[in-house]
mmCIF file of N, CA and C in Angstrom:
data_model
loop_
_atom_site.group_PDB
_atom_site.id
_atom_site.type_symbol
_atom_site.label_atom_id
_atom_site.label_comp_id
_atom_site.label_asym_id
_atom_site.label_seq_id
_atom_site.Cartn_x
_atom_site.Cartn_y
_atom_site.Cartn_z
ATOM 1 N N TRP B 1 9.339 -22.552 -26.982
ATOM 2 C CA TRP B 1 10.642 -22.248 -27.081
ATOM 3 C C TRP B 1 10.998 -20.926 -26.782
ATOM 4 N N PRO B 2 11.860 -20.604 -25.640
ATOM 5 C CA PRO B 2 12.114 -19.246 -25.275
ATOM 6 C C PRO B 2 12.961 -18.350 -26.110
ATOM 7 N N GLY B 3 13.727 -18.934 -27.017
ATOM 8 C CA GLY B 3 14.550 -18.165 -27.918
ATOM 9 C C GLY B 3 13.856 -17.881 -29.218
ATOM 10 N N ASN B 4 14.794 -17.409 -30.197
ATOM 11 C CA ASN B 4 14.231 -17.036 -31.471
ATOM 12 C C ASN B 4 14.309 -18.273 -32.498
ATOM 13 N N VAL B 5 13.843 -18.175 -33.635
ATOM 14 C CA VAL B 5 13.702 -19.341 -34.516
ATOM 15 C C VAL B 5 15.121 -19.728 -34.873
ATOM 16 N N ARG B 6 16.005 -18.898 -35.131
ATOM 17 C CA ARG B 6 17.479 -19.240 -35.508
ATOM 18 C C ARG B 6 18.130 -20.065 -34.524
ATOM 19 N N GLU B 7 17.905 -19.658 -33.045
ATOM 20 C CA GLU B 7 18.434 -20.438 -32.070
ATOM 21 C C GLU B 7 17.780 -21.800 -31.935
ATOM 22 N N LEU B 8 16.550 -21.891 -32.136
ATOM 23 C CA LEU B 8 15.827 -23.200 -32.240
ATOM 24 C C LEU B 8 16.410 -24.049 -33.437
ATOM 25 N N GLU B 9 16.536 -23.468 -34.604
ATOM 26 C CA GLU B 9 17.102 -24.159 -35.710
ATOM 27 C C GLU B 9 18.606 -24.807 -35.394
ATOM 28 N N ASN B 10 19.355 -23.933 -34.784
ATOM 29 C CA ASN B 10 20.774 -24.236 -34.404
ATOM 30 C C ASN B 10 20.672 -25.385 -33.394
ATOM 31 N N LEU B 11 19.879 -25.276 -32.430
ATOM 32 C CA LEU B 11 19.738 -26.339 -31.377
ATOM 33 C C LEU B 11 19.347 -27.644 -32.089
ATOM 34 N N ILE B 12 18.362 -27.722 -32.931
ATOM 35 C CA ILE B 12 17.845 -28.831 -33.659
ATOM 36 C C ILE B 12 19.058 -29.371 -34.447
ATOM 37 N N TYR B 13 19.722 -28.638 -35.126
ATOM 38 C CA TYR B 13 20.899 -29.059 -36.089
ATOM 39 C C TYR B 13 21.956 -29.726 -35.182
ATOM 40 N N ARG B 14 22.355 -29.002 -33.992
ATOM 41 C CA ARG B 14 23.399 -29.682 -33.109
ATOM 42 C C ARG B 14 22.894 -30.921 -32.546
ATOM 43 N N SER B 15 21.604 -31.004 -32.207
ATOM 44 C CA SER B 15 21.107 -32.218 -31.680
ATOM 45 C C SER B 15 20.952 -33.415 -32.622
ATOM 46 N N ALA B 16 20.722 -33.084 -33.921
ATOM 47 C CA ALA B 16 20.859 -34.004 -34.955
ATOM 48 C C ALA B 16 22.165 -34.538 -35.188
ATOM 49 N N VAL B 17 23.074 -33.700 -35.099
ATOM 50 C CA VAL B 17 24.538 -34.015 -35.372
ATOM 51 C C VAL B 17 24.997 -34.933 -34.181
ATOM 52 N N MET B 18 24.607 -34.758 -33.038
ATOM 53 C CA MET B 18 25.051 -35.580 -31.870
ATOM 54 C C MET B 18 24.144 -36.821 -31.686
ATOM 55 N N ALA B 19 23.026 -36.911 -32.420
ATOM 56 C CA ALA B 19 22.221 -38.150 -32.208
ATOM 57 C C ALA B 19 22.881 -39.306 -32.775
ATOM 58 N N GLN B 20 22.794 -40.394 -32.111
ATOM 59 C CA GLN B 20 23.342 -41.690 -32.613
ATOM 60 C C GLN B 20 22.550 -42.465 -33.507
ATOM 61 N N SER B 21 21.301 -41.909 -33.813
ATOM 62 C CA SER B 21 20.331 -42.677 -34.717
ATOM 63 C C SER B 21 19.652 -41.518 -35.492
ATOM 64 N N ASP B 22 18.579 -41.955 -36.208
ATOM 65 C CA ASP B 22 17.866 -40.980 -36.935
ATOM 66 C C ASP B 22 16.803 -40.190 -36.058
ATOM 67 N N THR B 23 16.664 -40.654 -34.846
ATOM 68 C CA THR B 23 15.847 -40.004 -33.955
ATOM 69 C C THR B 23 16.581 -39.172 -32.786
ATOM 70 N N ILE B 24 16.269 -37.948 -32.594
ATOM 71 C CA ILE B 24 16.874 -37.194 -31.589
ATOM 72 C C ILE B 24 16.319 -37.616 -30.303
ATOM 73 N N LEU B 25 17.126 -38.096 -29.286
ATOM 74 C CA LEU B 25 16.633 -38.450 -28.045
ATOM 75 C C LEU B 25 17.078 -37.373 -27.078
ATOM 76 N N LEU B 26 16.525 -37.498 -25.742
ATOM 77 C CA LEU B 26 16.641 -36.624 -24.746
ATOM 78 C C LEU B 26 18.189 -36.442 -24.439
ATOM 79 N N LYS B 27 18.811 -37.559 -24.544
ATOM 80 C CA LYS B 27 20.349 -37.472 -24.283
ATOM 81 C C LYS B 27 21.133 -36.780 -25.357
ATOM 82 N N ASP B 28 20.515 -36.475 -26.478
ATOM 83 C CA ASP B 28 21.107 -35.783 -27.621
ATOM 84 C C ASP B 28 20.941 -34.212 -27.570
ATOM 85 N N LEU B 29 20.106 -33.862 -26.696
ATOM 86 C CA LEU B 29 19.891 -32.342 -26.436
ATOM 87 C C LEU B 29 20.907 -31.737 -25.710
ATOM 88 N N PRO B 30 21.320 -30.406 -25.883
ATOM 89 C CA PRO B 30 22.333 -29.811 -25.153
ATOM 90 C C PRO B 30 21.884 -29.620 -23.721
ATOM 91 N N GLN B 31 22.926 -29.594 -22.821
ATOM 92 C CA GLN B 31 22.772 -29.410 -21.328
ATOM 93 C C GLN B 31 21.955 -28.160 -21.075
ATOM 94 N N GLU B 32 22.275 -27.176 -21.738
ATOM 95 C CA GLU B 32 21.562 -25.862 -21.302
ATOM 96 C C GLU B 32 20.025 -25.971 -21.611
ATOM 97 N N LEU B 33 19.591 -26.739 -22.632
ATOM 98 C CA LEU B 33 18.237 -26.934 -22.830
ATOM 99 C C LEU B 33 17.630 -27.884 -21.653
ATOM 100 N N LEU B 34 18.405 -28.813 -21.373
ATOM 101 C CA LEU B 34 17.861 -29.918 -20.380
ATOM 102 C C LEU B 34 17.805 -29.167 -18.999
ATOM 103 N N SER B 35 18.717 -28.220 -18.718
ATOM 104 C CA SER B 35 18.582 -27.444 -17.416
ATOM 105 C C SER B 35 17.366 -26.632 -17.372
ATOM 106 N N ALA B 36 16.953 -26.137 -18.508
ATOM 107 C CA ALA B 36 15.756 -25.134 -18.554
ATOM 108 C C ALA B 36 14.499 -25.962 -18.577
ATOM 109 N N VAL B 37 14.517 -27.158 -18.823
ATOM 110 C CA VAL B 37 13.142 -27.913 -18.912
ATOM 111 C C VAL B 37 12.380 -27.638 -17.664
ATOM 112 N N GLY B 38 11.203 -27.178 -17.767
ATOM 113 C CA GLY B 38 10.273 -26.996 -16.643
ATOM 114 C C GLY B 38 10.500 -25.534 -16.016
ATOM 115 N N SER B 39 11.511 -24.770 -16.515
ATOM 116 C CA SER B 39 11.662 -23.447 -15.945
ATOM 117 C C SER B 39 10.667 -22.383 -16.778
ATOM 118 N N VAL B 40 10.171 -22.741 -17.894
ATOM 119 C CA VAL B 40 9.266 -21.933 -18.694
ATOM 120 C C VAL B 40 8.045 -22.619 -18.820
ATOM 121 N N ASP B 41 6.895 -21.986 -18.502
ATOM 122 C CA ASP B 41 5.519 -22.641 -18.813
ATOM 123 C C ASP B 41 5.104 -22.670 -20.198
ATOM 124 N N ALA B 42 4.844 -23.825 -20.695
ATOM 125 C CA ALA B 42 4.441 -23.853 -22.111
ATOM 126 C C ALA B 42 2.942 -23.320 -22.073
ATOM 127 N N PRO B 43 2.521 -22.681 -23.171
ATOM 128 C CA PRO B 43 1.230 -22.232 -23.368
ATOM 129 C C PRO B 43 0.228 -23.425 -23.541
ATOM 130 N N VAL B 44 -1.063 -23.377 -23.000
ATOM 131 C CA VAL B 44 -1.958 -24.381 -23.342
ATOM 132 C C VAL B 44 -2.770 -24.075 -24.547
ATOM 133 N N LEU B 45 -2.866 -25.041 -25.380
ATOM 134 C CA LEU B 45 -3.620 -24.631 -26.601
ATOM 135 C C LEU B 45 -5.113 -25.141 -26.388
ATOM 136 N N ALA B 46 -5.910 -24.110 -26.580
ATOM 137 C CA ALA B 46 -7.496 -24.422 -26.361
ATOM 138 C C ALA B 46 -8.197 -23.313 -27.263
ATOM 139 N N PRO B 47 -9.300 -23.769 -27.825
ATOM 140 C CA PRO B 47 -9.995 -22.790 -28.575
ATOM 141 C C PRO B 47 -10.736 -21.786 -27.664
ATOM 142 N N ALA B 48 -11.123 -20.738 -28.201
ATOM 143 C CA ALA B 48 -11.711 -19.667 -27.520
ATOM 144 C C ALA B 48 -13.007 -20.068 -26.663
ATOM 145 N N ASP B 49 -13.748 -21.021 -27.208
ATOM 146 C CA ASP B 49 -14.959 -21.466 -26.476
ATOM 147 C C ASP B 49 -14.668 -22.524 -25.218
ATOM 148 N N GLY B 50 -13.405 -22.783 -25.088
ATOM 149 C CA GLY B 50 -13.035 -23.565 -23.812
ATOM 150 C C GLY B 50 -12.987 -25.120 -24.212
ATOM 151 N N GLU B 51 -13.333 -25.498 -25.346
ATOM 152 C CA GLU B 51 -13.279 -26.974 -25.730
ATOM 153 C C GLU B 51 -11.925 -27.509 -25.804
ATOM 154 N N ILE B 52 -11.740 -28.669 -25.370
ATOM 155 C CA ILE B 52 -10.386 -29.319 -25.246
ATOM 156 C C ILE B 52 -10.044 -29.697 -26.657
ATOM 157 N N ILE B 53 -8.750 -29.432 -27.050
ATOM 158 C CA ILE B 53 -8.345 -29.828 -28.367
ATOM 159 C C ILE B 53 -7.900 -31.329 -28.260
ATOM 160 N N SER B 54 -8.193 -32.043 -29.368
ATOM 161 C CA SER B 54 -7.824 -33.465 -29.475
ATOM 162 C C SER B 54 -6.364 -33.569 -30.018
ATOM 163 N N ASN B 55 -5.549 -34.560 -29.489
ATOM 164 C CA ASN B 55 -4.236 -34.821 -30.103
ATOM 165 C C ASN B 55 -4.500 -35.514 -31.402
ATOM 166 N N ILE B 56 -3.754 -35.132 -32.405
ATOM 167 C CA ILE B 56 -3.848 -35.573 -33.708
ATOM 168 C C ILE B 56 -2.510 -36.304 -34.084
ATOM 169 N N ASP B 57 -2.559 -37.514 -34.575
ATOM 170 C CA ASP B 57 -1.286 -38.197 -34.803
ATOM 171 C C ASP B 57 -0.848 -37.888 -36.304
ATOM 172 N N ASP B 58 0.163 -38.417 -36.799
ATOM 173 C CA ASP B 58 0.795 -37.981 -38.181
ATOM 174 C C ASP B 58 -0.188 -38.218 -39.340
ATOM 175 N N ARG B 59 -1.132 -39.339 -39.093
ATOM 176 C CA ARG B 59 -1.986 -39.583 -40.124
ATOM 177 C C ARG B 59 -3.282 -38.886 -39.997
ATOM 178 N N GLY B 60 -3.408 -37.799 -39.040
ATOM 179 C CA GLY B 60 -4.622 -37.040 -38.874
ATOM 180 C C GLY B 60 -5.621 -37.703 -38.023
ATOM 181 N N GLN B 61 -5.401 -38.829 -37.340
ATOM 182 C CA GLN B 61 -6.318 -39.574 -36.502
ATOM 183 C C GLN B 61 -6.132 -39.002 -34.976
ATOM 184 N N SER B 62 -7.290 -38.769 -34.481
ATOM 185 C CA SER B 62 -7.446 -38.386 -33.115
ATOM 186 C C SER B 62 -6.942 -39.657 -32.141
ATOM 187 N N VAL B 63 -6.058 -39.159 -31.235
ATOM 188 C CA VAL B 63 -5.500 -40.357 -30.223
ATOM 189 C C VAL B 63 -5.859 -39.845 -28.779
ATOM 190 N N GLY B 64 -6.875 -39.036 -28.625
ATOM 191 C CA GLY B 64 -7.249 -38.693 -27.197
ATOM 192 C C GLY B 64 -7.308 -37.184 -27.034
ATOM 193 N N SER B 65 -7.477 -36.732 -25.892
ATOM 194 C CA SER B 65 -7.559 -35.308 -25.535
ATOM 195 C C SER B 65 -6.498 -34.864 -24.675
ATOM 196 N N ILE B 66 -6.180 -33.572 -24.918
ATOM 197 C CA ILE B 66 -5.203 -32.892 -23.997
ATOM 198 C C ILE B 66 -5.829 -32.513 -22.743
ATOM 199 N N GLU B 67 -5.306 -33.135 -21.635
ATOM 200 C CA GLU B 67 -5.961 -32.782 -20.348
ATOM 201 C C GLU B 67 -5.055 -31.564 -19.686
ATOM 202 N N GLU B 68 -3.776 -31.797 -19.523
ATOM 203 C CA GLU B 68 -2.831 -30.857 -18.948
ATOM 204 C C GLU B 68 -1.569 -30.905 -19.585
ATOM 205 N N PRO B 69 -0.953 -29.656 -19.774
ATOM 206 C CA PRO B 69 0.332 -29.732 -20.429
ATOM 207 C C PRO B 69 1.398 -30.386 -19.410
ATOM 208 N N HIS B 70 2.332 -31.205 -20.077
ATOM 209 C CA HIS B 70 3.317 -31.809 -19.262
ATOM 210 C C HIS B 70 4.638 -30.939 -19.249
ATOM 211 N N THR B 71 4.931 -30.401 -18.229
ATOM 212 C CA THR B 71 6.081 -29.438 -18.248
ATOM 213 C C THR B 71 7.345 -29.833 -17.542
ATOM 214 N N GLU B 72 7.300 -31.103 -16.941
ATOM 215 C CA GLU B 72 8.540 -31.578 -16.430
ATOM 216 C C GLU B 72 8.681 -32.965 -16.610
ATOM 217 N N ALA B 73 9.925 -33.401 -16.711
ATOM 218 C CA ALA B 73 10.231 -34.859 -16.893
ATOM 219 C C ALA B 73 10.557 -35.400 -15.410
ATOM 220 N N PRO B 74 10.033 -36.634 -15.156
ATOM 221 C CA PRO B 74 10.428 -37.258 -13.877
ATOM 222 C C PRO B 74 11.992 -37.365 -13.758
ATOM 223 N N ALA B 75 12.544 -36.780 -12.790
ATOM 224 C CA ALA B 75 13.998 -36.722 -12.535
ATOM 225 C C ALA B 75 14.539 -38.149 -12.441
ATOM 226 N N ALA B 76 13.862 -39.049 -11.827
ATOM 227 C CA ALA B 76 14.385 -40.494 -11.537
ATOM 228 C C ALA B 76 14.512 -41.238 -12.828
ATOM 229 N N ASP B 77 13.551 -40.970 -13.826
ATOM 230 C CA ASP B 77 13.506 -41.800 -15.076
ATOM 231 C C ASP B 77 14.323 -41.265 -16.122
ATOM 232 N N VAL B 78 15.118 -40.175 -15.996
ATOM 233 C CA VAL B 78 15.769 -39.653 -17.057
ATOM 234 C C VAL B 78 17.289 -39.636 -16.729
ATOM 235 N N THR B 79 17.998 -40.261 -17.651
ATOM 236 C CA THR B 79 19.513 -40.351 -17.532
ATOM 237 C C THR B 79 20.031 -39.291 -18.529
ATOM 238 N N LEU B 80 20.673 -38.241 -18.007
ATOM 239 C CA LEU B 80 21.280 -37.255 -18.892
ATOM 240 C C LEU B 80 22.733 -37.481 -19.104
ATOM 241 N N SER B 81 23.121 -37.191 -20.306
ATOM 242 C CA SER B 81 24.660 -37.315 -20.537
ATOM 243 C C SER B 81 25.123 -36.028 -21.217
ATOM 244 N N MET B 82 26.336 -35.652 -21.111
ATOM 245 C CA MET B 82 27.028 -34.659 -21.725
ATOM 246 C C MET B 82 26.975 -34.708 -23.202
ATOM 247 N N PRO B 83 26.773 -33.690 -23.974
ATOM 248 C CA PRO B 83 26.789 -33.843 -25.371
ATOM 249 C C PRO B 83 28.048 -34.532 -25.991
ATOM 250 N N PHE B 84 29.202 -34.602 -25.306
ATOM 251 C CA PHE B 84 30.368 -35.170 -25.739
ATOM 252 C C PHE B 84 30.630 -36.438 -24.993
ATOM 253 N N GLY B 85 29.658 -37.240 -24.658
ATOM 254 C CA GLY B 85 29.674 -38.490 -23.923
ATOM 255 C C GLY B 85 30.201 -39.590 -24.785
ATOM 256 N N GLU B 86 29.304 -40.618 -24.820
ATOM 257 C CA GLU B 86 29.812 -41.897 -25.562
ATOM 258 C C GLU B 86 29.987 -41.627 -27.067
ATOM 259 N N PRO B 87 29.103 -40.797 -27.687
ATOM 260 C CA PRO B 87 29.275 -40.641 -29.116
ATOM 261 C C PRO B 87 30.666 -40.134 -29.462
ATOM 262 N N PHE B 88 31.174 -39.104 -28.608
ATOM 263 C CA PHE B 88 32.470 -38.576 -28.885
ATOM 264 C C PHE B 88 33.639 -39.584 -28.618
ATOM 265 N N ALA B 89 33.441 -40.385 -27.563
ATOM 266 C CA ALA B 89 34.370 -41.415 -27.206
ATOM 267 C C ALA B 89 34.642 -42.345 -28.395
ATOM 268 N N GLU B 90 33.571 -42.657 -28.988
ATOM 269 C CA GLU B 90 33.665 -43.708 -30.249
ATOM 270 C C GLU B 90 34.365 -42.995 -31.378
ATOM 271 N N VAL B 91 33.932 -41.762 -31.694
ATOM 272 C CA VAL B 91 34.604 -40.940 -32.772
ATOM 273 C C VAL B 91 36.094 -40.767 -32.472
ATOM 274 N N TYR B 92 36.398 -40.455 -31.231
ATOM 275 C CA TYR B 92 37.890 -40.333 -30.861
ATOM 276 C C TYR B 92 38.567 -41.485 -31.067
ATOM 277 N N LYS B 93 38.093 -42.709 -30.727
ATOM 278 C CA LYS B 93 38.745 -43.884 -30.923
ATOM 279 C C LYS B 93 38.968 -44.330 -32.403
ATOM 280 N N GLN B 94 37.953 -43.947 -33.283
ATOM 281 C CA GLN B 94 38.114 -44.281 -34.621
ATOM 282 C C GLN B 94 39.093 -43.343 -35.269
ATOM 283 N N LEU B 95 39.130 -42.007 -34.900
ATOM 284 C CA LEU B 95 40.173 -41.174 -35.337
ATOM 285 C C LEU B 95 41.614 -41.401 -34.980
ATOM 286 N N ARG B 96 41.718 -41.999 -33.708
ATOM 287 C CA ARG B 96 43.073 -42.395 -33.261
ATOM 288 C C ARG B 96 43.438 -43.573 -34.028
ATOM 289 N N LYS B 97 42.646 -44.642 -34.296
ATOM 290 C CA LYS B 97 42.893 -45.788 -34.987
ATOM 291 C C LYS B 97 43.195 -45.538 -36.447
ATOM 292 N N ALA B 98 42.433 -44.590 -37.225
ATOM 293 C CA ALA B 98 42.652 -44.373 -38.535
ATOM 294 C C ALA B 98 43.779 -43.449 -38.843
ATOM 295 N N HIS B 99 44.040 -42.361 -37.904
ATOM 296 C CA HIS B 99 45.014 -41.342 -38.304
ATOM 297 C C HIS B 99 46.209 -41.173 -37.278
ATOM 298 N N GLY B 100 46.052 -41.809 -36.180
ATOM 299 C CA GLY B 100 47.175 -41.811 -35.115
ATOM 300 C C GLY B 100 47.425 -40.460 -34.581
ATOM 301 N N THR B 101 47.943 -39.517 -35.449
ATOM 302 C CA THR B 101 48.171 -38.110 -35.074
ATOM 303 C C THR B 101 47.390 -37.065 -35.886
ATOM 304 N N ASN B 102 47.523 -36.009 -35.480
ATOM 305 C CA ASN B 102 46.762 -34.800 -36.134
ATOM 306 C C ASN B 102 45.154 -35.106 -36.261
ATOM 307 N N ILE B 103 44.727 -35.833 -35.112
ATOM 308 C CA ILE B 103 43.266 -36.103 -35.269
ATOM 309 C C ILE B 103 42.346 -34.855 -35.165
ATOM 310 N N LEU B 104 42.939 -33.744 -34.518
ATOM 311 C CA LEU B 104 42.061 -32.575 -34.491
ATOM 312 C C LEU B 104 41.881 -31.933 -36.029
ATOM 313 N N GLU B 105 42.872 -31.982 -36.736
ATOM 314 C CA GLU B 105 42.871 -31.554 -38.064
ATOM 315 C C GLU B 105 41.803 -32.460 -38.875
ATOM 316 N N HIS B 106 41.863 -33.774 -38.741
ATOM 317 C CA HIS B 106 40.947 -34.667 -39.472
ATOM 318 C C HIS B 106 39.549 -34.458 -39.006
ATOM 319 N N ALA B 107 39.263 -34.287 -37.751
ATOM 320 C CA ALA B 107 38.043 -34.053 -37.068
ATOM 321 C C ALA B 107 37.420 -32.612 -37.650
ATOM 322 N N GLU B 108 38.220 -31.670 -37.515
ATOM 323 C CA GLU B 108 37.859 -30.410 -37.934
ATOM 324 C C GLU B 108 37.442 -30.354 -39.459
ATOM 325 N N ARG B 109 38.317 -30.966 -40.284
ATOM 326 C CA ARG B 109 37.882 -31.076 -41.683
ATOM 327 C C ARG B 109 36.615 -31.705 -41.961
ATOM 328 N N GLU B 110 36.414 -32.833 -41.215
ATOM 329 C CA GLU B 110 35.127 -33.549 -41.440
ATOM 330 C C GLU B 110 33.963 -32.897 -41.014
ATOM 331 N N ILE B 111 34.130 -32.172 -39.854
ATOM 332 C CA ILE B 111 33.014 -31.280 -39.389
ATOM 333 C C ILE B 111 32.577 -30.125 -40.261
ATOM 334 N N ILE B 112 33.712 -29.475 -40.727
ATOM 335 C CA ILE B 112 33.480 -28.427 -41.792
ATOM 336 C C ILE B 112 32.838 -29.058 -43.013
ATOM 337 N N LYS B 113 33.362 -29.956 -43.557
ATOM 338 C CA LYS B 113 32.761 -30.668 -44.735
ATOM 339 C C LYS B 113 31.332 -31.037 -44.575
ATOM 340 N N ARG B 114 31.024 -31.631 -43.471
ATOM 341 C CA ARG B 114 29.593 -32.044 -43.195
ATOM 342 C C ARG B 114 28.637 -30.888 -43.083
ATOM 343 N N THR B 115 29.141 -29.873 -42.317
ATOM 344 C CA THR B 115 28.358 -28.647 -42.093
ATOM 345 C C THR B 115 28.060 -27.944 -43.501
ATOM 346 N N LEU B 116 29.031 -27.825 -44.343
ATOM 347 C CA LEU B 116 28.845 -27.253 -45.647
ATOM 348 C C LEU B 116 27.961 -28.107 -46.459
ATOM 349 N N GLU B 117 27.922 -29.368 -46.299
ATOM 350 C CA GLU B 117 26.995 -30.146 -47.092
ATOM 351 C C GLU B 117 25.495 -30.047 -46.601
ATOM 352 N N ASP B 118 25.471 -30.034 -45.323
ATOM 353 C CA ASP B 118 24.129 -29.764 -44.620
ATOM 354 C C ASP B 118 23.488 -28.512 -44.995
ATOM 355 N N VAL B 119 24.232 -27.444 -45.209
ATOM 356 C CA VAL B 119 23.620 -26.100 -45.518
ATOM 357 C C VAL B 119 23.718 -25.798 -47.118
ATOM 358 N N GLY B 120 23.974 -26.842 -47.908
ATOM 359 C CA GLY B 120 24.093 -26.559 -49.256
ATOM 360 C C GLY B 120 25.120 -25.661 -49.740
ATOM 361 N N GLY B 121 26.233 -25.617 -48.999
ATOM 362 C CA GLY B 121 27.376 -24.819 -49.413
ATOM 363 C C GLY B 121 27.461 -23.351 -48.981
ATOM 364 N N LYS B 122 26.357 -22.911 -48.276
ATOM 365 C CA LYS B 122 26.171 -21.617 -47.799
ATOM 366 C C LYS B 122 27.196 -21.262 -46.672
ATOM 367 N N GLN B 123 28.201 -20.569 -47.037
ATOM 368 C CA GLN B 123 29.353 -20.330 -46.042
ATOM 369 C C GLN B 123 28.976 -19.507 -44.758
ATOM 370 N N VAL B 124 28.118 -18.487 -45.026
ATOM 371 C CA VAL B 124 27.683 -17.763 -43.878
ATOM 372 C C VAL B 124 26.932 -18.524 -42.828
ATOM 373 N N LYS B 125 26.018 -19.376 -43.358
ATOM 374 C CA LYS B 125 25.239 -20.235 -42.534
ATOM 375 C C LYS B 125 26.139 -21.241 -41.780
ATOM 376 N N ALA B 126 27.105 -21.824 -42.450
ATOM 377 C CA ALA B 126 27.913 -22.890 -42.046
ATOM 378 C C ALA B 126 28.807 -22.157 -40.976
ATOM 379 N N ALA B 127 29.392 -20.957 -41.223
ATOM 380 C CA ALA B 127 30.205 -20.300 -40.237
ATOM 381 C C ALA B 127 29.453 -20.053 -38.849
ATOM 382 N N GLU B 128 28.212 -19.692 -39.093
ATOM 383 C CA GLU B 128 27.383 -19.383 -37.912
ATOM 384 C C GLU B 128 27.085 -20.742 -37.188
ATOM 385 N N ILE B 129 26.828 -21.799 -37.806
ATOM 386 C CA ILE B 129 26.637 -23.118 -37.033
ATOM 387 C C ILE B 129 27.920 -23.435 -36.433
ATOM 388 N N LEU B 130 28.979 -23.255 -37.090
ATOM 389 C CA LEU B 130 30.285 -23.760 -36.371
ATOM 390 C C LEU B 130 30.788 -22.728 -35.362
ATOM 391 N N GLY B 131 30.260 -21.532 -35.384
ATOM 392 C CA GLY B 131 30.700 -20.645 -34.365
ATOM 393 C C GLY B 131 31.998 -19.859 -34.608
ATOM 394 N N ILE B 132 32.279 -19.727 -35.921
ATOM 395 C CA ILE B 132 33.457 -19.074 -36.444
ATOM 396 C C ILE B 132 32.944 -17.964 -37.440
ATOM 397 N N THR B 133 33.967 -17.149 -37.817
ATOM 398 C CA THR B 133 33.655 -16.071 -38.786
ATOM 399 C C THR B 133 33.694 -16.739 -40.185
ATOM 400 N N ARG B 134 33.115 -16.011 -41.151
ATOM 401 C CA ARG B 134 33.191 -16.557 -42.457
ATOM 402 C C ARG B 134 34.540 -16.607 -43.076
ATOM 403 N N ALA B 135 35.386 -15.466 -42.589
ATOM 404 C CA ALA B 135 36.833 -15.543 -43.014
ATOM 405 C C ALA B 135 37.611 -16.704 -42.551
ATOM 406 N N THR B 136 37.368 -17.120 -41.358
ATOM 407 C CA THR B 136 37.958 -18.235 -40.756
ATOM 408 C C THR B 136 37.627 -19.555 -41.473
ATOM 409 N N LEU B 137 36.271 -19.516 -41.804
ATOM 410 C CA LEU B 137 35.851 -20.750 -42.474
ATOM 411 C C LEU B 137 36.482 -20.792 -43.957
ATOM 412 N N ARG B 138 36.533 -19.629 -44.553
ATOM 413 C CA ARG B 138 37.234 -19.559 -45.900
ATOM 414 C C ARG B 138 38.608 -20.056 -45.883
ATOM 415 N N LYS B 139 39.360 -19.760 -44.713
ATOM 416 C CA LYS B 139 40.798 -20.221 -44.587
ATOM 417 C C LYS B 139 40.744 -21.639 -44.308
ATOM 418 N N ARG B 140 39.848 -22.291 -43.555
ATOM 419 C CA ARG B 140 39.796 -23.713 -43.355
ATOM 420 C C ARG B 140 39.388 -24.433 -44.643
ATOM 421 N N ILE B 141 38.467 -23.938 -45.381
ATOM 422 C CA ILE B 141 38.106 -24.374 -46.696
ATOM 423 C C ILE B 141 39.327 -24.625 -47.617
ATOM 424 N N ASP B 142 40.121 -23.483 -47.670
ATOM 425 C CA ASP B 142 41.315 -23.519 -48.485
ATOM 426 C C ASP B 142 42.417 -24.512 -47.924
ATOM 427 N N GLN B 143 42.458 -24.379 -46.607
ATOM 428 C CA GLN B 143 43.437 -25.359 -45.900
ATOM 429 C C GLN B 143 43.208 -26.733 -46.090
ATOM 430 N N TYR B 144 41.943 -27.188 -45.970
ATOM 431 C CA TYR B 144 41.542 -28.626 -46.187
ATOM 432 C C TYR B 144 41.166 -28.880 -47.667
ATOM 433 N N ASP B 145 41.293 -27.937 -48.472
ATOM 434 C CA ASP B 145 40.976 -28.233 -49.911
ATOM 435 C C ASP B 145 39.373 -28.659 -50.079
ATOM 436 N N LEU B 146 38.579 -27.975 -49.428
ATOM 437 C CA LEU B 146 37.332 -28.267 -49.551
ATOM 438 C C LEU B 146 36.365 -27.566 -50.504
ATOM 439 N N GLY B 147 37.048 -26.627 -51.257
ATOM 440 C CA GLY B 147 36.343 -25.785 -52.216
ATOM 441 C C GLY B 147 35.950 -26.731 -53.348
ATOM 442 N N LYS B 148 34.889 -26.365 -54.050
ATOM 443 C CA LYS B 148 34.409 -27.133 -55.211
ATOM 444 C C LYS B 148 34.637 -26.658 -56.432
#
């Protein structure tokens, strides 16, 4: 990862929010990351004596050896979508159906509410994730009566 840990954490969080299932797929990743794939060489993990490291699965079982790092995805096999593709279209339809008007207000309220839940009510962290100041977040919490 070329950035810092906080940037990686934010990227993972945004990807999880955009994911349509419990698994983050390539299409759920932000466009800026997808554009950078293959532009940075990943380090090869090998012990000092040159021995090849084995891949270990989640149960600690060896599943083969690492031969070469894979740094690029085959362009023809990958279909990329914008972060606000189909998932957003579905959310928009549901908001229009449920609320008719003022859908921005309803969407913003729900996004703020879920972000606060995800970070355990930590307003500074939520404001950072949402890309707003803490003061703006406080105003929205009061506006939407999200205080506990």
